[in-house]
Amino acid sequence: MIDKTYSSVAEAVADIPDGATVMVGGFGASGSPIELIHALIDQGTSDLTVINNNTGNGEVGLAALIGTGQVSKMICSFPRSSQSRVFPKMYEAGKVELELVPQGTLAERIRSGGAGIPAFYTPSTVGTILAEGKESREFEGRSFVMERWLKADFALIKAETADPLGNLTYNKTARNFSPLMCMAATTTIVQTKRLMARGEINPELVVTPGIFVDRVVEVADPVHEDTLIADERSYP
Amino acid sequence: MSGGWNREQMAARAAQDIPDGSYVNLGIGIPELVAKFVPEGREFIYHTENGMLGMGPPPTDEERDLDLMNAGKKYVTELPGASYFHHADSFSMIRGGHIDVCVLGTMQVAANGDLANWSTGAPGAIPAVGGAMDLVQGVDRIYVITQHTTKKGEPKLVEQCSYPLTGVGVVSRIYTDLAVVDVTPDGFRVFELAPGVTFEEVEEKTGAPILPAE
């Protein structure tokens, strides 16, 4: 019987090596897998390339991972949120590199990585500095810019429910990039609020089919980034 | 100031031009206020880039779900008939031409419809683009709400944008505190003046040639 469950977040992230590319689900605080990120901080791996829409907030979660110096490059669309303090400091100090990608292009690059499509053409960025140096082509009289797929060695994902096969559901806008990242990573690691028995999730309502998921850990009462920030917490 | 529209009146004026049944994406800032001024008898369905249709107003403390946010990372609610989807579907709605109207703020708009609203291009500034470049390419009707001039009195409607572009020739109509201005093949043209505002005042505060209303 297939069983992808792990007993702890520490065990689930133990083999992420130095230099790995890691996709981290979430849009701002919503859907951010805080426990998995904190486990990665404890694990201590370095020289990571991290893909997320943002760069974390406060001094917890993704911001804390950047703050420890474990991240050498961020690929994101919006690194400048109101509560983003750690990334600007590290970026200005030259300690972390930034690749800025428009949000829709970021989503489609990740989807393509998971779908086996090495490149695609998009109208986004045409005529802007973000298109400089990129191949462009006309289709039906309109210009498009070529963008390449994005893949990762690992994805860290937060789900609402999961079963031992890795079938997932999410809660509201916590879904965001997560289903795409599950597809695009070689090893997808999921923390779930509730671990269900096989067959307990209605197959019609599965959002991410288990084929895209490798490891599942139950984190029954996950902390939320906004709550931690309101409490002025930091990690470690 | 003798005449003109305040922020809420600008938003209300823009809402008048959105047809019943439209799927609408609202940018951060004054554009968000449009949702407060839906004309009677019309229904707009709000899209948020982070994966939702049917977004409702901010929640009460009891209603708040920490996982339910809009693209500006503010807490929102879901209306009956709402749906959730992942980011690739959300931007397929945008790039695929399924969103009818997008209302954005801006730093500059040029007479040919070029929009600059993501970066000042200042050296050392951390660039952040979000979904703006996808929205302006994918949504047919790009409405801009902005003060006519900066706080220093410099025009925001210009001949050519000096800031890095978000998109080329993408803006349809501009709602300022002084007027509704269309982007036409002949450049800016006033569509409507705000109460108590003269064409001469608008012309003086616009950084490009502008035609009077037809």
CSV table of C-alpha atoms in Angstrom, one decimal:
chain,number,residue,atom,x,y,z
A,1,MET,CA,0.0,0.0,0.0
A,2,ILE,CA,1.3,3.4,-0.9
A,3,ASP,CA,1.8,5.6,2.1
A,4,LYS,CA,3.5,9.0,1.6
A,5,THR,CA,3.1,10.1,5.2
A,6,TYR,CA,6.0,11.3,7.3
A,7,SER,CA,5.9,11.6,11.0
A,8,SER,CA,7.5,15.1,11.3
A,9,VAL,CA,8.4,18.2,9.3
A,10,ALA,CA,12.1,17.7,10.3
A,11,GLU,CA,12.1,14.2,8.7
A,12,ALA,CA,10.2,15.5,5.6
A,13,VAL,CA,12.8,18.2,4.8
A,14,ALA,CA,16.0,16.3,6.0
A,15,ASP,CA,17.4,15.5,2.6
A,16,ILE,CA,17.1,19.0,1.0
A,17,PRO,CA,20.8,19.7,0.0
A,18,ASP,CA,22.8,22.8,-0.3
A,19,GLY,CA,22.2,24.5,-3.7
A,20,ALA,CA,18.7,23.1,-4.1
A,21,THR,CA,16.0,25.0,-5.9
A,22,VAL,CA,12.9,25.1,-3.7
A,23,MET,CA,9.4,26.3,-4.6
A,24,VAL,CA,7.4,27.6,-1.6
A,25,GLY,CA,3.6,27.8,-1.9
A,26,GLY,CA,1.7,30.8,-0.6
A,27,PHE,CA,0.7,34.3,-1.6
A,28,GLY,CA,1.8,36.6,1.2
A,29,ALA,CA,0.7,35.0,4.4
A,30,SER,CA,-2.1,33.0,2.8
A,31,GLY,CA,-1.0,29.4,2.2
A,32,SER,CA,2.5,29.8,3.5
A,33,PRO,CA,3.9,26.5,4.9
A,34,ILE,CA,5.4,28.1,7.9
A,35,GLU,CA,6.2,24.8,9.8
A,36,LEU,CA,8.1,23.3,6.8
A,37,ILE,CA,10.0,26.5,6.3
A,38,HIS,CA,11.0,26.6,9.9
A,39,ALA,CA,12.1,23.0,9.7
A,40,LEU,CA,14.3,24.0,6.7
A,41,ILE,CA,15.9,26.8,8.9
A,42,ASP,CA,16.6,24.2,11.6
A,43,GLN,CA,18.0,21.8,9.0
A,44,GLY,CA,20.5,24.5,8.0
A,45,THR,CA,20.8,23.9,4.2
A,46,SER,CA,22.3,26.8,2.3
A,47,ASP,CA,22.7,28.4,-1.1
A,48,LEU,CA,19.1,27.9,-1.9
A,49,THR,CA,17.2,29.3,-4.9
A,50,VAL,CA,13.7,30.0,-3.7
A,51,ILE,CA,10.6,30.6,-5.8
A,52,ASN,CA,7.6,32.3,-4.3
A,53,ASN,CA,5.4,35.2,-5.3
A,54,ASN,CA,6.9,37.4,-2.5
A,55,THR,CA,9.8,37.5,-0.1
A,56,GLY,CA,8.2,36.9,3.2
A,57,ASN,CA,7.0,39.2,6.0
A,58,GLY,CA,8.2,40.1,9.4
A,59,GLU,CA,10.9,37.8,10.8
A,60,VAL,CA,9.2,34.5,10.4
A,61,GLY,CA,8.6,31.9,7.7
A,62,LEU,CA,10.2,32.8,4.3
A,63,ALA,CA,11.5,36.1,5.6
A,64,ALA,CA,13.3,34.2,8.4
A,65,LEU,CA,14.8,31.7,5.9
A,66,ILE,CA,16.2,34.7,3.9
A,67,GLY,CA,17.4,36.3,7.1
A,68,THR,CA,19.6,33.4,8.1
A,69,GLY,CA,21.4,33.7,4.8
A,70,GLN,CA,20.3,30.3,3.5
A,71,VAL,CA,18.8,31.8,0.3
A,72,SER,CA,21.2,33.0,-2.4
A,73,LYS,CA,18.5,33.8,-5.0
A,74,MET,CA,14.8,34.7,-5.0
A,75,ILE,CA,12.6,34.3,-8.0
A,76,CYS,CA,9.4,36.3,-7.4
A,77,SER,CA,7.0,38.9,-8.7
A,78,PHE,CA,6.6,41.2,-5.7
A,79,PRO,CA,9.5,41.5,-3.2
A,80,ARG,CA,8.2,44.8,-1.7
A,81,SER,CA,5.3,44.2,0.6
A,82,SER,CA,4.5,46.5,3.5
A,83,GLN,CA,5.8,44.1,6.1
A,84,SER,CA,8.8,42.9,4.1
A,85,ARG,CA,11.8,44.0,6.1
A,86,VAL,CA,14.3,41.2,5.9
A,87,PHE,CA,14.6,40.8,2.1
A,88,PRO,CA,15.3,44.5,1.3
A,89,LYS,CA,18.2,44.5,3.9
A,90,MET,CA,19.7,41.3,2.5
A,91,TYR,CA,19.3,42.5,-1.1
A,92,GLU,CA,20.8,45.9,-0.4
A,93,ALA,CA,23.7,44.2,1.3
A,94,GLY,CA,24.2,42.1,-1.9
A,95,LYS,CA,23.5,38.8,0.0
A,96,VAL,CA,20.6,37.7,-2.1
A,97,GLU,CA,20.0,37.9,-5.9
A,98,LEU,CA,16.6,38.8,-7.3
A,99,GLU,CA,15.0,37.5,-10.5
A,100,LEU,CA,11.8,39.6,-11.0
A,101,VAL,CA,9.0,37.8,-13.0
A,102,PRO,CA,5.5,39.2,-13.6
A,103,GLN,CA,3.0,37.2,-11.6
A,104,GLY,CA,1.1,35.6,-14.5
A,105,THR,CA,4.4,34.7,-16.2
A,106,LEU,CA,5.7,33.2,-12.9
A,107,ALA,CA,2.5,31.0,-12.6
A,108,GLU,CA,2.7,29.9,-16.3
A,109,ARG,CA,6.5,29.2,-16.1
A,110,ILE,CA,5.8,26.9,-13.1
A,111,ARG,CA,2.8,25.3,-14.7
A,112,SER,CA,4.9,24.7,-17.8
A,113,GLY,CA,7.7,23.1,-15.7
A,114,GLY,CA,5.2,20.6,-14.4
A,115,ALA,CA,3.5,20.1,-17.7
A,116,GLY,CA,6.7,19.3,-19.7
A,117,ILE,CA,6.5,22.5,-21.9
A,118,PRO,CA,10.0,24.0,-22.1
A,119,ALA,CA,8.9,27.5,-23.3
A,120,PHE,CA,5.9,29.5,-24.3
A,121,TYR,CA,5.0,33.0,-25.7
A,122,THR,CA,3.1,35.5,-23.6
A,123,PRO,CA,2.0,39.1,-24.3
A,124,SER,CA,3.0,40.2,-20.8
A,125,THR,CA,6.1,42.5,-20.7
A,126,VAL,CA,6.1,43.3,-24.4
A,127,GLY,CA,7.7,46.8,-24.9
A,128,THR,CA,9.0,46.9,-21.3
A,129,ILE,CA,12.4,46.5,-19.7
A,130,LEU,CA,11.5,43.1,-18.4
A,131,ALA,CA,11.4,41.9,-22.0
A,132,GLU,CA,14.9,43.0,-22.8
A,133,GLY,CA,17.2,40.3,-24.1
A,134,LYS,CA,14.3,37.9,-24.5
A,135,GLU,CA,13.3,36.3,-27.8
A,136,SER,CA,10.1,37.7,-29.2
A,137,ARG,CA,7.9,36.6,-32.1
A,138,GLU,CA,4.7,37.8,-33.8
A,139,PHE,CA,1.6,35.7,-34.0
A,140,GLU,CA,-1.5,37.0,-35.8
A,141,GLY,CA,0.1,40.5,-36.1
A,142,ARG,CA,0.8,40.8,-32.3
A,143,SER,CA,4.1,40.6,-30.5
A,144,PHE,CA,4.8,38.0,-27.8
A,145,VAL,CA,7.8,37.3,-25.5
A,146,MET,CA,9.2,33.8,-25.0
A,147,GLU,CA,9.5,32.6,-21.5
A,148,ARG,CA,11.0,29.4,-20.2
A,149,TRP,CA,9.7,26.8,-17.8
A,150,LEU,CA,10.6,26.8,-14.2
A,151,LYS,CA,11.3,23.5,-12.3
A,152,ALA,CA,12.5,22.8,-8.8
A,153,ASP,CA,14.1,20.1,-6.8
A,154,PHE,CA,11.6,20.5,-3.9
A,155,ALA,CA,8.3,22.2,-3.3
A,156,LEU,CA,7.0,23.1,0.2
A,157,ILE,CA,3.3,23.2,0.3
A,158,LYS,CA,0.5,23.9,2.8
A,159,ALA,CA,-2.8,22.0,2.3
A,160,GLU,CA,-6.1,21.9,4.1
A,161,THR,CA,-6.7,18.1,3.7
A,162,ALA,CA,-4.5,15.3,2.4
A,163,ASP,CA,-4.6,11.6,2.3
A,164,PRO,CA,-1.8,9.0,2.3
A,165,LEU,CA,-1.7,9.0,-1.5
A,166,GLY,CA,-1.0,12.7,-1.5
A,167,ASN,CA,-4.4,13.9,-2.8
A,168,LEU,CA,-4.9,17.5,-1.7
A,169,THR,CA,-7.5,20.2,-1.1
A,170,TYR,CA,-6.7,23.7,0.0
A,171,ASN,CA,-8.6,26.5,1.9
A,172,LYS,CA,-9.8,29.5,-0.1
A,173,THR,CA,-7.1,31.8,-1.5
A,174,ALA,CA,-4.4,29.7,0.3
A,175,ARG,CA,-4.4,27.6,-2.9
A,176,ASN,CA,-2.7,30.2,-5.2
A,177,PHE,CA,0.6,28.8,-6.7
A,178,SER,CA,0.6,25.5,-4.7
A,179,PRO,CA,-1.1,23.2,-7.2
A,180,LEU,CA,1.3,24.4,-9.9
A,181,MET,CA,4.4,24.0,-7.7
A,182,CYS,CA,3.3,20.4,-6.7
A,183,MET,CA,3.6,19.6,-10.5
A,184,ALA,CA,6.9,21.4,-11.1
A,185,ALA,CA,9.0,20.0,-8.3
A,186,THR,CA,10.9,16.7,-8.4
A,187,THR,CA,10.0,16.1,-4.7
A,188,THR,CA,6.8,17.8,-3.3
A,189,ILE,CA,6.5,18.0,0.4
A,190,VAL,CA,3.1,18.9,1.9
A,191,GLN,CA,2.1,19.9,5.4
A,192,THR,CA,-1.6,19.4,5.9
A,193,LYS,CA,-4.0,20.6,8.5
A,194,ARG,CA,-5.9,17.3,8.4
A,195,LEU,CA,-4.7,13.9,7.3
A,196,MET,CA,-7.7,11.9,6.0
A,197,ALA,CA,-8.0,8.2,5.4
A,198,ARG,CA,-7.6,6.9,1.9
A,199,GLY,CA,-11.0,7.4,0.1
A,200,GLU,CA,-12.2,10.0,2.6
A,201,ILE,CA,-11.6,13.0,0.2
A,202,ASN,CA,-14.3,13.0,-2.4
A,203,PRO,CA,-12.5,12.3,-5.7
A,204,GLU,CA,-14.5,15.0,-7.5
A,205,LEU,CA,-13.2,17.6,-5.1
A,206,VAL,CA,-9.5,16.6,-5.1
A,207,VAL,CA,-7.6,19.8,-6.3
A,208,THR,CA,-4.1,18.3,-6.5
A,209,PRO,CA,-4.0,14.6,-7.5
A,210,GLY,CA,-1.6,12.5,-5.4
A,211,ILE,CA,0.7,11.8,-8.4
A,212,PHE,CA,2.2,15.2,-7.9
A,213,VAL,CA,2.9,14.8,-4.2
A,214,ASP,CA,5.7,12.8,-2.6
A,215,ARG,CA,5.6,13.5,1.2
A,216,VAL,CA,2.7,14.4,3.5
A,217,VAL,CA,3.1,15.5,7.1
A,218,GLU,CA,0.1,16.4,9.3
A,219,VAL,CA,0.5,19.8,11.1
A,220,ALA,CA,-2.9,19.9,12.8
A,221,ASP,CA,-2.8,23.4,14.1
A,222,PRO,CA,-0.5,25.4,11.8
A,223,VAL,CA,0.7,28.9,12.8
A,224,HIS,CA,-0.3,31.7,10.5
A,225,GLU,CA,2.3,34.3,9.4
A,226,ASP,CA,0.0,37.3,10.2
A,227,THR,CA,-0.6,36.0,13.7
A,228,LEU,CA,3.1,35.6,14.3
A,229,ILE,CA,3.8,39.0,13.0
A,230,ALA,CA,1.1,40.6,15.1
A,231,ASP,CA,2.7,38.9,18.2
A,232,GLU,CA,6.1,40.3,17.0
A,233,ARG,CA,7.6,36.8,16.9
A,234,SER,CA,10.8,35.9,15.1
A,235,TYR,CA,12.4,32.6,14.1
A,236,PRO,CA,14.6,30.8,15.1
B,1,MET,CA,-9.5,73.9,-5.1
B,2,SER,CA,-12.7,75.4,-6.5
B,3,GLY,CA,-14.0,72.3,-8.3
B,4,GLY,CA,-13.2,68.7,-9.2
B,5,TRP,CA,-13.8,65.2,-7.8
B,6,ASN,CA,-12.5,63.7,-4.6
B,7,ARG,CA,-11.2,60.1,-4.5
B,8,GLU,CA,-14.6,58.6,-3.9
B,9,GLN,CA,-16.2,60.7,-6.6
B,10,MET,CA,-13.5,59.6,-9.1
B,11,ALA,CA,-14.2,56.0,-8.2
B,12,ALA,CA,-18.0,56.5,-8.5
B,13,ARG,CA,-17.6,58.1,-11.9
B,14,ALA,CA,-15.5,55.1,-13.1
B,15,ALA,CA,-18.1,52.7,-11.8
B,16,GLN,CA,-20.7,54.4,-14.1
B,17,ASP,CA,-18.8,53.2,-17.1
B,18,ILE,CA,-18.7,49.5,-16.2
B,19,PRO,CA,-21.5,47.5,-17.9
B,20,ASP,CA,-23.8,45.2,-15.9
B,21,GLY,CA,-22.5,41.7,-15.6
B,22,SER,CA,-18.9,42.6,-16.0
B,23,TYR,CA,-16.0,40.6,-14.5
B,24,VAL,CA,-13.8,43.3,-13.0
B,25,ASN,CA,-10.3,43.4,-11.5
B,26,LEU,CA,-9.6,46.4,-9.2
B,27,GLY,CA,-6.0,47.5,-8.5
B,28,ILE,CA,-4.8,48.6,-5.1
B,29,GLY,CA,-5.6,52.2,-3.8
B,30,ILE,CA,-8.3,54.4,-5.3
B,31,PRO,CA,-9.4,51.6,-7.7
B,32,GLU,CA,-10.5,49.5,-4.7
B,33,LEU,CA,-13.1,52.2,-3.9
B,34,VAL,CA,-15.0,51.4,-7.2
B,35,ALA,CA,-16.6,48.5,-5.4
B,36,LYS,CA,-18.4,50.9,-3.1
B,37,PHE,CA,-20.2,52.6,-6.0
B,38,VAL,CA,-21.8,49.9,-8.1
B,39,PRO,CA,-24.7,51.7,-9.9
B,40,GLU,CA,-28.2,50.5,-9.0
B,41,GLY,CA,-29.4,47.6,-11.0
B,42,ARG,CA,-26.0,46.4,-12.0
B,43,GLU,CA,-23.9,43.5,-10.8
B,44,PHE,CA,-20.1,43.3,-11.1
B,45,ILE,CA,-18.2,40.1,-10.2
B,46,TYR,CA,-14.8,40.9,-8.8
B,47,HIS,CA,-11.7,38.9,-9.7
B,48,THR,CA,-8.6,38.9,-7.6
B,49,GLU,CA,-5.3,37.6,-9.1
B,50,ASN,CA,-4.6,35.3,-6.2
B,51,GLY,CA,-7.3,33.0,-7.2
B,52,MET,CA,-10.9,34.1,-6.6
B,53,LEU,CA,-14.1,35.3,-8.4
B,54,GLY,CA,-16.9,36.7,-6.3
B,55,MET,CA,-14.8,38.6,-3.8
B,56,GLY,CA,-16.8,40.5,-1.2
B,57,PRO,CA,-16.1,43.4,1.1
B,58,PRO,CA,-13.7,43.4,4.1
B,59,PRO,CA,-14.8,40.9,6.9
B,60,THR,CA,-15.9,41.6,10.4
B,61,ASP,CA,-13.7,40.2,13.1
B,62,GLU,CA,-16.0,37.2,13.4
B,63,GLU,CA,-16.0,36.6,9.6
B,64,ARG,CA,-12.3,36.8,9.1
B,65,ASP,CA,-10.5,33.8,7.6
B,66,LEU,CA,-6.7,34.2,7.6
B,67,ASP,CA,-6.5,32.3,4.3
B,68,LEU,CA,-8.9,34.6,2.5
B,69,MET,CA,-7.1,37.6,1.1
B,70,ASN,CA,-7.1,39.8,-2.0
B,71,ALA,CA,-4.1,40.6,-4.2
B,72,GLY,CA,-3.3,43.5,-2.0
B,73,LYS,CA,-3.0,41.0,0.9
B,74,LYS,CA,-6.0,42.5,2.7
B,75,TYR,CA,-8.7,40.3,4.2
B,76,VAL,CA,-11.8,39.9,2.1
B,77,THR,CA,-15.0,37.8,2.1
B,78,GLU,CA,-16.7,35.5,-0.3
B,79,LEU,CA,-20.0,36.3,-1.8
B,80,PRO,CA,-22.6,33.6,-2.7
B,81,GLY,CA,-21.5,32.0,-6.1
B,82,ALA,CA,-17.8,32.7,-5.4
B,83,SER,CA,-15.1,30.3,-6.7
B,84,TYR,CA,-11.5,29.6,-6.0
B,85,PHE,CA,-8.8,28.5,-8.5
B,86,HIS,CA,-5.0,28.3,-8.8
B,87,HIS,CA,-2.7,31.1,-10.2
B,88,ALA,CA,-2.4,29.6,-13.7
B,89,ASP,CA,-6.2,29.6,-14.1
B,90,SER,CA,-6.4,33.1,-12.6
B,91,PHE,CA,-4.0,34.5,-15.1
B,92,SER,CA,-5.6,32.5,-17.9
B,93,MET,CA,-8.7,34.6,-17.1
B,94,ILE,CA,-6.6,37.7,-17.4
B,95,ARG,CA,-4.4,36.9,-20.5
B,96,GLY,CA,-7.1,35.0,-22.2
B,97,GLY,CA,-9.3,38.0,-22.4
B,98,HIS,CA,-12.0,36.8,-20.0
B,99,ILE,CA,-11.9,39.8,-17.6
B,100,ASP,CA,-13.9,42.7,-19.0
B,101,VAL,CA,-12.6,45.7,-17.1
B,102,CYS,CA,-9.5,46.4,-15.1
B,103,VAL,CA,-9.2,49.6,-13.0
B,104,LEU,CA,-5.6,50.6,-12.1
B,105,GLY,CA,-3.7,53.4,-10.4
B,106,THR,CA,-0.7,54.9,-12.1
B,107,MET,CA,2.3,57.1,-11.9
B,108,GLN,CA,2.2,58.2,-15.5
B,109,VAL,CA,0.0,57.7,-18.6
B,110,ALA,CA,1.1,58.8,-22.1
B,111,ALA,CA,-1.0,60.3,-24.8
B,112,ASN,CA,-0.7,57.0,-26.8
B,113,GLY,CA,-2.0,54.9,-23.9
B,114,ASP,CA,1.4,53.8,-22.5
B,115,LEU,CA,1.1,53.1,-18.8
B,116,ALA,CA,3.9,53.4,-16.2
B,117,ASN,CA,2.8,52.2,-12.7
B,118,TRP,CA,5.3,49.7,-11.4
B,119,SER,CA,8.7,51.3,-10.9
B,120,THR,CA,10.3,54.7,-10.8
B,121,GLY,CA,13.5,53.2,-12.2
B,122,ALA,CA,15.5,54.9,-9.4
B,123,PRO,CA,18.9,53.2,-9.0
B,124,GLY,CA,19.0,50.9,-6.0
B,125,ALA,CA,15.2,50.7,-5.7
B,126,ILE,CA,13.9,47.1,-5.3
B,127,PRO,CA,11.7,46.5,-8.3
B,128,ALA,CA,8.3,44.8,-7.8
B,129,VAL,CA,5.9,44.2,-10.6
B,130,GLY,CA,3.1,41.8,-9.4
B,131,GLY,CA,0.4,41.1,-11.9
B,132,ALA,CA,0.2,44.6,-13.6
B,133,MET,CA,2.0,43.6,-16.8
B,134,ASP,CA,-0.3,40.6,-17.3
B,135,LEU,CA,-3.4,42.7,-16.6
B,136,VAL,CA,-2.7,45.5,-19.1
B,137,GLN,CA,-1.9,43.0,-21.9
B,138,GLY,CA,-4.9,40.7,-21.3
B,139,VAL,CA,-7.8,43.0,-20.3
B,140,ASP,CA,-9.4,44.9,-23.2
B,141,ARG,CA,-10.6,47.9,-21.1
B,142,ILE,CA,-7.9,49.3,-18.9
B,143,TYR,CA,-9.3,52.2,-16.9
B,144,VAL,CA,-6.9,54.3,-14.9
B,145,ILE,CA,-7.9,56.4,-11.8
B,146,THR,CA,-5.4,58.9,-10.7
B,147,GLN,CA,-4.9,62.5,-9.5
B,148,HIS,CA,-4.3,64.7,-12.5
B,149,THR,CA,-1.0,65.8,-11.1
B,150,THR,CA,1.6,64.6,-8.5
B,151,LYS,CA,1.7,66.2,-5.1
B,152,LYS,CA,4.4,68.5,-6.4
B,153,GLY,CA,2.0,69.6,-9.2
B,154,GLU,CA,3.8,67.7,-12.0
B,155,PRO,CA,1.5,66.3,-14.7
B,156,LYS,CA,0.8,62.6,-14.7
B,157,LEU,CA,-0.8,62.7,-18.1
B,158,VAL,CA,2.3,63.1,-20.3
B,159,GLU,CA,3.6,63.1,-23.9
B,160,GLN,CA,5.9,60.2,-23.1
B,161,CYS,CA,6.4,58.3,-19.8
B,162,SER,CA,9.7,58.9,-18.1
B,163,TYR,CA,9.3,55.9,-15.8
B,164,PRO,CA,9.7,52.3,-17.0
B,165,LEU,CA,6.6,51.1,-18.9
B,166,THR,CA,4.1,48.6,-17.6
B,167,GLY,CA,2.6,48.2,-21.1
B,168,VAL,CA,2.6,50.0,-24.5
B,169,GLY,CA,-0.7,51.7,-25.7
B,170,VAL,CA,-2.9,49.8,-23.2
B,171,VAL,CA,-5.0,52.5,-21.5
B,172,SER,CA,-8.5,53.3,-22.7
B,173,ARG,CA,-9.8,55.9,-20.3
B,174,ILE,CA,-8.5,58.0,-17.4
B,175,TYR,CA,-10.5,59.3,-14.4
B,176,THR,CA,-8.8,62.1,-12.7
B,177,ASP,CA,-9.9,64.6,-10.0
B,178,LEU,CA,-10.5,67.1,-12.9
B,179,ALA,CA,-11.9,65.2,-15.8
B,180,VAL,CA,-12.6,61.9,-17.6
B,181,VAL,CA,-10.0,61.7,-20.4
B,182,ASP,CA,-10.0,59.3,-23.3
B,183,VAL,CA,-6.9,58.0,-25.1
B,184,THR,CA,-7.7,58.3,-28.8
B,185,PRO,CA,-5.8,57.9,-32.0
B,186,ASP,CA,-5.4,61.8,-31.8
B,187,GLY,CA,-4.0,61.7,-28.3
B,188,PHE,CA,-5.8,62.8,-25.1
B,189,ARG,CA,-9.3,64.0,-25.4
B,190,VAL,CA,-11.5,65.3,-22.6
B,191,PHE,CA,-14.7,63.2,-22.4
B,192,GLU,CA,-16.2,65.0,-19.4
B,193,LEU,CA,-15.1,67.8,-17.1
B,194,ALA,CA,-15.6,67.5,-13.3
B,195,PRO,CA,-18.0,70.1,-11.9
B,196,GLY,CA,-16.5,73.5,-11.6
B,197,VAL,CA,-13.4,72.6,-13.7
B,198,THR,CA,-12.7,74.4,-17.0
B,199,PHE,CA,-11.0,72.9,-20.1
B,200,GLU,CA,-8.3,75.5,-19.8
B,201,GLU,CA,-7.4,74.3,-16.3
B,202,VAL,CA,-7.2,70.7,-17.5
B,203,GLU,CA,-5.1,71.7,-20.5
B,204,GLU,CA,-2.7,73.6,-18.2
B,205,LYS,CA,-2.2,70.6,-15.9
B,206,THR,CA,-1.8,68.1,-18.7
B,207,GLY,CA,1.8,67.4,-19.9
B,208,ALA,CA,0.7,66.7,-23.5
B,209,PRO,CA,-1.7,68.2,-26.0
B,210,ILE,CA,-5.3,67.5,-25.1
B,211,LEU,CA,-8.5,68.0,-27.1
B,212,PRO,CA,-11.7,69.4,-25.7
B,213,ALA,CA,-14.8,67.2,-25.4
B,214,GLU,CA,-16.6,66.6,-28.7
